[in-house]
Amino acid sequence: DAGVTQSPTHLIKTRGQQVTLRCSPKSGHDTVSWYQQALGQGPQFIFQYYEEEERQRGNFPDRFSGHQFPNYSSELNVNALLLGDSALYLCASSLVPGNEQFFGPGTRLTVL
Amino acid sequence: AQSVSQHNHHVILSEAASLELGCNYSYGGTVNLFWYVQYPGQHLQLLLKYFSGDPLVKGIKGFEAEFIKSKFSFNLRKPSVQWSDTAEYFCALLTGTASKLTFGTGTRLQVTL
C-alpha cells in the first residue's frame, strides 16, 4: 500500500519564478492538505482540498494556489517566489476531512 | 484562534531515562490531539492520537500521552527512552470545526548512549 508521495524531492528556484509541487495521496484517501515547514518550525497549514475544491485555507497570500484532480492527486503552485518561501512543503492525505492525516516526505524548496 | 505550545525546545536524555514532553493547547471546544515524530531524514509519522474516550492513549514504540482537559494539556511520555528515539516531536491539534492541523514548534529530543 503506497503512502503519500510527493515530487520533486528538491527544487531550486530564483526570486520571482513560479513553482509547481505535486502530491499523490495514500490509496483510498480523498482529502489532501498542504503545509509549509520552515527550518526549526512546526508545519503551517496552507490549504485543504476535498472533492476538487479548496475547502479551507490558512494565512497564506494568494500567490499560493492549488488544485485537486479527479484522481484526488493535488498540486501546489506558488507564484512570484520570495526568499521567505524557502521551506519544506508537506502534503498530507486523509480518508475524509477531519480524520487523521498521513504525511508525505515533502519537497524541499530553496529560493535564491 | 487555536494554538499549540511546546515549551521544551531541546531535550537531552541518556538512554533508559524517562521522558515527558509538554504540550498545551488553546481552544475552547472539542479537540482531537496528535503527537507526530520526525526522525532524521524521514517524514512525519503519527505516534498517537486522541479523539475521545480514555484520556490515556497508547501509541507506537512504547509512547503514551494523557489528555487533561482541565489543564488543556496532552503531554507525551515514555518510561525508558532508546537512542533510536532521537527525533523531533510535534504536538498537533485538530479542532471540531475545522480539519486543519495546528502544530506546535516541536521538541528536539537527543538521546545519548
PDB file of C-alpha atoms in Angstrom:
ATOM      1  CA  ASP A   1       0.000   0.000   0.000  1.00  0.00           C
ATOM      2  CA  ALA A   2       1.688   3.157  -1.227  1.00  0.00           C
ATOM      3  CA  GLY A   3       1.759   6.023   1.177  1.00  0.00           C
ATOM      4  CA  VAL A   4       1.654   9.697   0.299  1.00  0.00           C
ATOM      5  CA  THR A   5       4.121  10.547  -2.424  1.00  0.00           C
ATOM      6  CA  GLN A   6       5.449  13.948  -3.437  1.00  0.00           C
ATOM      7  CA  SER A   7       7.522  15.250  -6.309  1.00  0.00           C
ATOM      8  CA  PRO A   8      10.047  16.591  -6.794  1.00  0.00           C
ATOM      9  CA  THR A   9      12.196  15.888  -3.742  1.00  0.00           C
ATOM     10  CA  HIS A  10      14.242  19.041  -4.054  1.00  0.00           C
ATOM     11  CA  LEU A  11      13.844  22.194  -6.089  1.00  0.00           C
ATOM     12  CA  ILE A  12      15.925  25.321  -6.511  1.00  0.00           C
ATOM     13  CA  LYS A  13      14.332  28.468  -7.933  1.00  0.00           C
ATOM     14  CA  THR A  14      15.168  32.151  -8.100  1.00  0.00           C
ATOM     15  CA  ARG A  15      13.117  35.042  -6.808  1.00  0.00           C
ATOM     16  CA  GLY A  16      10.137  35.923  -8.981  1.00  0.00           C
ATOM     17  CA  GLN A  17       9.830  32.496 -10.547  1.00  0.00           C
ATOM     18  CA  GLN A  18       6.873  30.182 -10.256  1.00  0.00           C
ATOM     19  CA  VAL A  19       6.886  26.606  -8.936  1.00  0.00           C
ATOM     20  CA  THR A  20       4.508  23.631  -9.003  1.00  0.00           C
ATOM     21  CA  LEU A  21       4.696  20.837  -6.454  1.00  0.00           C
ATOM     22  CA  ARG A  22       2.810  17.570  -6.779  1.00  0.00           C
ATOM     23  CA  CYS A  23       1.238  15.129  -4.368  1.00  0.00           C
ATOM     24  CA  SER A  24      -0.439  11.743  -4.658  1.00  0.00           C
ATOM     25  CA  PRO A  25      -2.499  10.764  -1.620  1.00  0.00           C
ATOM     26  CA  LYS A  26      -2.474   7.464   0.182  1.00  0.00           C
ATOM     27  CA  SER A  27      -4.626   4.862  -1.537  1.00  0.00           C
ATOM     28  CA  GLY A  28      -8.304   5.362  -0.685  1.00  0.00           C
ATOM     29  CA  HIS A  29      -7.841   8.894   0.634  1.00  0.00           C
ATOM     30  CA  ASP A  30      -9.789  11.728  -0.957  1.00  0.00           C
ATOM     31  CA  THR A  31      -8.643  14.745   1.052  1.00  0.00           C
ATOM     32  CA  VAL A  32      -5.310  16.491   0.576  1.00  0.00           C
ATOM     33  CA  SER A  33      -3.811  19.191   2.784  1.00  0.00           C
ATOM     34  CA  TRP A  34      -0.663  21.225   2.188  1.00  0.00           C
ATOM     35  CA  TYR A  35       1.679  22.543   4.861  1.00  0.00           C
ATOM     36  CA  GLN A  36       4.788  24.714   4.851  1.00  0.00           C
ATOM     37  CA  GLN A  37       7.528  23.843   7.336  1.00  0.00           C
ATOM     38  CA  ALA A  38      10.220  26.486   7.745  1.00  0.00           C
ATOM     39  CA  LEU A  39      13.503  25.475   9.327  1.00  0.00           C
ATOM     40  CA  GLY A  40      13.128  24.914  13.059  1.00  0.00           C
ATOM     41  CA  GLN A  41       9.373  25.413  12.992  1.00  0.00           C
ATOM     42  CA  GLY A  42       6.284  23.250  13.018  1.00  0.00           C
ATOM     43  CA  PRO A  43       4.296  22.801   9.821  1.00  0.00           C
ATOM     44  CA  GLN A  44       1.915  25.648   8.964  1.00  0.00           C
ATOM     45  CA  PHE A  45      -1.372  24.874   7.218  1.00  0.00           C
ATOM     46  CA  ILE A  46      -1.664  26.317   3.698  1.00  0.00           C
ATOM     47  CA  PHE A  47      -4.937  24.860   2.410  1.00  0.00           C
ATOM     48  CA  GLN A  48      -7.001  21.706   2.037  1.00  0.00           C
ATOM     49  CA  TYR A  49      -8.680  20.182  -0.985  1.00  0.00           C
ATOM     50  CA  TYR A  50     -11.677  17.900  -0.967  1.00  0.00           C
ATOM     51  CA  GLU A  51     -13.912  16.975  -3.898  1.00  0.00           C
ATOM     52  CA  GLU A  52     -11.675  19.079  -6.141  1.00  0.00           C
ATOM     53  CA  GLU A  53     -12.402  22.271  -4.225  1.00  0.00           C
ATOM     54  CA  GLU A  54     -10.404  24.331  -1.776  1.00  0.00           C
ATOM     55  CA  ARG A  55     -12.200  23.574   1.442  1.00  0.00           C
ATOM     56  CA  GLN A  56     -10.180  25.589   3.888  1.00  0.00           C
ATOM     57  CA  ARG A  57      -7.275  27.996   3.738  1.00  0.00           C
ATOM     58  CA  GLY A  58      -4.639  29.131   6.189  1.00  0.00           C
ATOM     59  CA  ASN A  59      -2.990  32.521   6.457  1.00  0.00           C
ATOM     60  CA  PHE A  60      -1.115  32.448   3.171  1.00  0.00           C
ATOM     61  CA  PRO A  61      -1.253  35.017   0.339  1.00  0.00           C
ATOM     62  CA  ASP A  62      -2.963  34.440  -2.982  1.00  0.00           C
ATOM     63  CA  ARG A  63       0.427  33.664  -4.520  1.00  0.00           C
ATOM     64  CA  PHE A  64      -0.200  30.214  -3.112  1.00  0.00           C
ATOM     65  CA  SER A  65      -2.804  28.311  -5.079  1.00  0.00           C
ATOM     66  CA  GLY A  66      -3.688  24.720  -5.641  1.00  0.00           C
ATOM     67  CA  HIS A  67      -5.687  22.188  -7.490  1.00  0.00           C
ATOM     68  CA  GLN A  68      -7.100  18.741  -6.931  1.00  0.00           C
ATOM     69  CA  PHE A  69      -7.675  16.344  -9.772  1.00  0.00           C
ATOM     70  CA  PRO A  70     -10.435  13.718 -10.162  1.00  0.00           C
ATOM     71  CA  ASN A  71      -7.990  11.001  -9.046  1.00  0.00           C
ATOM     72  CA  TYR A  72      -7.503  13.000  -5.789  1.00  0.00           C
ATOM     73  CA  SER A  73      -3.908  13.971  -6.546  1.00  0.00           C
ATOM     74  CA  SER A  74      -3.067  17.590  -5.955  1.00  0.00           C
ATOM     75  CA  GLU A  75      -0.758  20.406  -6.989  1.00  0.00           C
ATOM     76  CA  LEU A  76       0.539  23.373  -5.059  1.00  0.00           C
ATOM     77  CA  ASN A  77       1.530  26.410  -7.102  1.00  0.00           C
ATOM     78  CA  VAL A  78       3.497  29.345  -5.805  1.00  0.00           C
ATOM     79  CA  ASN A  79       3.905  32.456  -7.959  1.00  0.00           C
ATOM     80  CA  ALA A  80       6.372  35.320  -7.656  1.00  0.00           C
ATOM     81  CA  LEU A  81       8.648  33.388  -5.324  1.00  0.00           C
ATOM     82  CA  LEU A  82      10.248  35.201  -2.404  1.00  0.00           C
ATOM     83  CA  LEU A  83      13.318  34.226  -0.413  1.00  0.00           C
ATOM     84  CA  GLY A  84      10.993  33.581   2.522  1.00  0.00           C
ATOM     85  CA  ASP A  85       9.200  30.845   0.591  1.00  0.00           C
ATOM     86  CA  SER A  86      12.208  28.587   1.089  1.00  0.00           C
ATOM     87  CA  ALA A  87      10.898  25.710   3.183  1.00  0.00           C
ATOM     88  CA  LEU A  88       9.864  22.076   3.243  1.00  0.00           C
ATOM     89  CA  TYR A  89       6.418  21.700   1.686  1.00  0.00           C
ATOM     90  CA  LEU A  90       4.441  18.810   3.064  1.00  0.00           C
ATOM     91  CA  CYS A  91       1.417  17.116   1.645  1.00  0.00           C
ATOM     92  CA  ALA A  92      -0.907  15.124   3.884  1.00  0.00           C
ATOM     93  CA  SER A  93      -3.875  12.984   2.987  1.00  0.00           C
ATOM     94  CA  SER A  94      -6.833  11.708   4.968  1.00  0.00           C
ATOM     95  CA  LEU A  95      -9.793   9.437   4.382  1.00  0.00           C
ATOM     96  CA  VAL A  96     -12.174  12.358   4.733  1.00  0.00           C
ATOM     97  CA  PRO A  97     -11.741  15.893   6.124  1.00  0.00           C
ATOM     98  CA  GLY A  98     -11.337  15.742   9.884  1.00  0.00           C
ATOM     99  CA  ASN A  99      -9.676  12.333  10.013  1.00  0.00           C
ATOM    100  CA  GLU A 100      -6.067  11.720  10.939  1.00  0.00           C
ATOM    101  CA  GLN A 101      -3.626  12.872   8.309  1.00  0.00           C
ATOM    102  CA  PHE A 102      -0.756  10.916   6.798  1.00  0.00           C
ATOM    103  CA  PHE A 103       2.225  12.902   5.587  1.00  0.00           C
ATOM    104  CA  GLY A 104       4.454  12.569   2.581  1.00  0.00           C
ATOM    105  CA  PRO A 105       8.241  13.067   2.606  1.00  0.00           C
ATOM    106  CA  GLY A 106       7.960  16.663   1.453  1.00  0.00           C
ATOM    107  CA  THR A 107       9.525  18.819  -1.241  1.00  0.00           C
ATOM    108  CA  ARG A 108      12.464  20.969  -0.179  1.00  0.00           C
ATOM    109  CA  LEU A 109      12.175  24.319  -1.997  1.00  0.00           C
ATOM    110  CA  THR A 110      15.119  26.687  -2.000  1.00  0.00           C
ATOM    111  CA  VAL A 111      14.629  30.184  -3.386  1.00  0.00           C
ATOM    112  CA  LEU A 112      17.823  32.071  -4.287  1.00  0.00           C
TER     113      LEU A 112
ATOM    114  CA  ALA B   1      -7.824  31.093  17.041  1.00  0.00           C
ATOM    115  CA  GLN B   2      -6.391  27.821  18.232  1.00  0.00           C
ATOM    116  CA  SER B   3      -2.739  27.404  19.148  1.00  0.00           C
ATOM    117  CA  VAL B   4      -0.352  24.767  20.461  1.00  0.00           C
ATOM    118  CA  SER B   5       2.601  25.376  22.748  1.00  0.00           C
ATOM    119  CA  GLN B   6       5.545  23.081  23.282  1.00  0.00           C
ATOM    120  CA  HIS B   7       7.715  24.545  25.988  1.00  0.00           C
ATOM    121  CA  ASN B   8      10.643  22.143  25.720  1.00  0.00           C
ATOM    122  CA  HIS B   9      12.581  23.108  22.605  1.00  0.00           C
ATOM    123  CA  HIS B  10      15.555  20.820  23.049  1.00  0.00           C
ATOM    124  CA  VAL B  11      15.764  17.879  25.453  1.00  0.00           C
ATOM    125  CA  ILE B  12      18.846  15.751  26.018  1.00  0.00           C
ATOM    126  CA  LEU B  13      18.464  12.428  27.851  1.00  0.00           C
ATOM    127  CA  SER B  14      20.576   9.381  28.475  1.00  0.00           C
ATOM    128  CA  GLU B  15      19.340   6.008  27.324  1.00  0.00           C
ATOM    129  CA  ALA B  16      16.876   4.407  29.774  1.00  0.00           C
ATOM    130  CA  ALA B  17      15.858   7.765  31.215  1.00  0.00           C
ATOM    131  CA  SER B  18      12.171   8.606  31.408  1.00  0.00           C
ATOM    132  CA  LEU B  19      10.688  11.137  29.037  1.00  0.00           C
ATOM    133  CA  GLU B  20       7.916  13.667  29.358  1.00  0.00           C
ATOM    134  CA  LEU B  21       7.356  16.318  26.701  1.00  0.00           C
ATOM    135  CA  GLY B  22       4.887  19.071  27.403  1.00  0.00           C
ATOM    136  CA  CYS B  23       2.082  20.168  25.094  1.00  0.00           C
ATOM    137  CA  ASN B  24      -0.553  22.758  25.885  1.00  0.00           C
ATOM    138  CA  TYR B  25      -3.264  23.974  23.577  1.00  0.00           C
ATOM    139  CA  SER B  26      -5.599  26.897  23.395  1.00  0.00           C
ATOM    140  CA  TYR B  27      -9.128  26.168  22.184  1.00  0.00           C
ATOM    141  CA  GLY B  28     -12.434  26.178  23.990  1.00  0.00           C
ATOM    142  CA  GLY B  29     -14.291  23.475  22.103  1.00  0.00           C
ATOM    143  CA  THR B  30     -13.930  19.822  21.221  1.00  0.00           C
ATOM    144  CA  VAL B  31     -10.407  18.864  20.244  1.00  0.00           C
ATOM    145  CA  ASN B  32      -8.568  15.995  18.659  1.00  0.00           C
ATOM    146  CA  LEU B  33      -4.902  15.778  19.583  1.00  0.00           C
ATOM    147  CA  PHE B  34      -1.908  14.126  17.989  1.00  0.00           C
ATOM    148  CA  TRP B  35       1.761  13.558  18.501  1.00  0.00           C
ATOM    149  CA  TYR B  36       3.858  13.224  15.386  1.00  0.00           C
ATOM    150  CA  VAL B  37       7.535  12.258  15.202  1.00  0.00           C
ATOM    151  CA  GLN B  38      10.066  13.200  12.557  1.00  0.00           C
ATOM    152  CA  TYR B  39      13.181  11.006  12.609  1.00  0.00           C
ATOM    153  CA  PRO B  40      16.295  12.448  10.939  1.00  0.00           C
ATOM    154  CA  GLY B  41      15.836  12.342   7.181  1.00  0.00           C
ATOM    155  CA  GLN B  42      12.359  10.842   7.400  1.00  0.00           C
ATOM    156  CA  HIS B  43       8.856  12.174   7.036  1.00  0.00           C
ATOM    157  CA  LEU B  44       6.364  12.963   9.764  1.00  0.00           C
ATOM    158  CA  GLN B  45       4.861   9.850  11.310  1.00  0.00           C
ATOM    159  CA  LEU B  46       1.917   9.559  13.662  1.00  0.00           C
ATOM    160  CA  LEU B  47       2.898   8.402  17.157  1.00  0.00           C
ATOM    161  CA  LEU B  48      -0.520   8.502  18.760  1.00  0.00           C
ATOM    162  CA  LYS B  49      -3.860  10.247  18.668  1.00  0.00           C
ATOM    163  CA  TYR B  50      -6.708  11.231  20.935  1.00  0.00           C
ATOM    164  CA  PHE B  51     -10.213  11.613  19.566  1.00  0.00           C
ATOM    165  CA  SER B  52     -12.426  10.720  22.519  1.00  0.00           C
ATOM    166  CA  GLY B  53     -12.816   8.165  25.303  1.00  0.00           C
ATOM    167  CA  ASP B  54      -9.977   7.092  27.570  1.00  0.00           C
ATOM    168  CA  PRO B  55      -7.759  10.150  28.103  1.00  0.00           C
ATOM    169  CA  LEU B  56      -4.690   7.937  28.390  1.00  0.00           C
ATOM    170  CA  VAL B  57      -3.740   6.887  24.888  1.00  0.00           C
ATOM    171  CA  LYS B  58      -1.022   4.475  23.888  1.00  0.00           C
ATOM    172  CA  GLY B  59       0.900   4.769  20.666  1.00  0.00           C
ATOM    173  CA  ILE B  60       3.672   3.051  18.834  1.00  0.00           C
ATOM    174  CA  LYS B  61       7.136   2.304  20.214  1.00  0.00           C
ATOM    175  CA  GLY B  62       6.048   2.443  23.854  1.00  0.00           C
ATOM    176  CA  PHE B  63       4.889   6.060  23.828  1.00  0.00           C
ATOM    177  CA  GLU B  64       1.777   7.231  25.619  1.00  0.00           C
ATOM    178  CA  ALA B  65       0.044  10.547  26.210  1.00  0.00           C
ATOM    179  CA  GLU B  66      -2.536  11.799  28.657  1.00  0.00           C
ATOM    180  CA  PHE B  67      -5.252  14.284  27.744  1.00  0.00           C
ATOM    181  CA  ILE B  68      -6.076  16.504  30.716  1.00  0.00           C
ATOM    182  CA  LYS B  69      -8.956  18.719  29.651  1.00  0.00           C
ATOM    183  CA  SER B  70      -8.851  20.937  32.743  1.00  0.00           C
ATOM    184  CA  LYS B  71      -5.212  21.774  32.035  1.00  0.00           C
ATOM    185  CA  PHE B  72      -5.546  21.961  28.235  1.00  0.00           C
ATOM    186  CA  SER B  73      -2.609  19.571  28.081  1.00  0.00           C
ATOM    187  CA  PHE B  74      -1.586  16.481  26.151  1.00  0.00           C
ATOM    188  CA  ASN B  75       1.865  15.513  27.412  1.00  0.00           C
ATOM    189  CA  LEU B  76       3.864  12.742  25.796  1.00  0.00           C
ATOM    190  CA  ARG B  77       5.590  10.136  27.970  1.00  0.00           C
ATOM    191  CA  LYS B  78       7.867   7.149  27.640  1.00  0.00           C
ATOM    192  CA  PRO B  79       9.236   5.269  30.653  1.00  0.00           C
ATOM    193  CA  SER B  80      12.604   4.414  29.119  1.00  0.00           C
ATOM    194  CA  VAL B  81      13.983   6.101  26.012  1.00  0.00           C
ATOM    195  CA  GLN B  82      16.292   4.494  23.478  1.00  0.00           C
ATOM    196  CA  TRP B  83      18.960   6.037  21.274  1.00  0.00           C
ATOM    197  CA  SER B  84      16.653   5.405  18.316  1.00  0.00           C
ATOM    198  CA  ASP B  85      14.096   7.806  19.809  1.00  0.00           C
ATOM    199  CA  THR B  86      16.318  10.712  18.795  1.00  0.00           C
ATOM    200  CA  ALA B  87      13.994  12.826  16.659  1.00  0.00           C
ATOM    201  CA  GLU B  88      11.808  15.915  16.509  1.00  0.00           C
ATOM    202  CA  TYR B  89       8.426  15.581  18.201  1.00  0.00           C
ATOM    203  CA  PHE B  90       5.404  17.669  17.272  1.00  0.00           C
ATOM    204  CA  CYS B  91       2.148  18.064  19.118  1.00  0.00           C
ATOM    205  CA  ALA B  92      -0.820  18.956  16.902  1.00  0.00           C
ATOM    206  CA  LEU B  93      -4.428  19.978  17.356  1.00  0.00           C
ATOM    207  CA  LEU B  94      -7.424  19.273  15.149  1.00  0.00           C
ATOM    208  CA  THR B  95     -10.473  21.216  16.224  1.00  0.00           C
ATOM    209  CA  GLY B  96     -14.074  20.182  15.856  1.00  0.00           C
ATOM    210  CA  THR B  97     -14.979  22.938  13.441  1.00  0.00           C
ATOM    211  CA  ALA B  98     -12.017  22.655  11.154  1.00  0.00           C
ATOM    212  CA  SER B  99      -9.982  19.916   9.623  1.00  0.00           C
ATOM    213  CA  LYS B 100      -6.616  21.629   9.588  1.00  0.00           C
ATOM    214  CA  LEU B 101      -3.842  20.591  11.923  1.00  0.00           C
ATOM    215  CA  THR B 102      -2.305  23.276  14.111  1.00  0.00           C
ATOM    216  CA  PHE B 103       1.215  22.273  15.146  1.00  0.00           C
ATOM    217  CA  GLY B 104       3.459  23.306  17.969  1.00  0.00           C
ATOM    218  CA  THR B 105       7.006  24.411  17.212  1.00  0.00           C
ATOM    219  CA  GLY B 106       8.377  20.989  18.045  1.00  0.00           C
ATOM    220  CA  THR B 107      10.767  19.497  20.600  1.00  0.00           C
ATOM    221  CA  ARG B 108      14.100  18.121  19.522  1.00  0.00           C
ATOM    222  CA  LEU B 109      14.930  15.035  21.578  1.00  0.00           C
ATOM    223  CA  GLN B 110      18.522  13.859  21.681  1.00  0.00           C
ATOM    224  CA  VAL B 111      19.191  10.535  23.399  1.00  0.00           C
ATOM    225  CA  THR B 112      22.793   9.812  24.296  1.00  0.00           C
ATOM    226  CA  LEU B 113      24.354   6.395  24.812  1.00  0.00           C
TER     227      LEU B 113
END
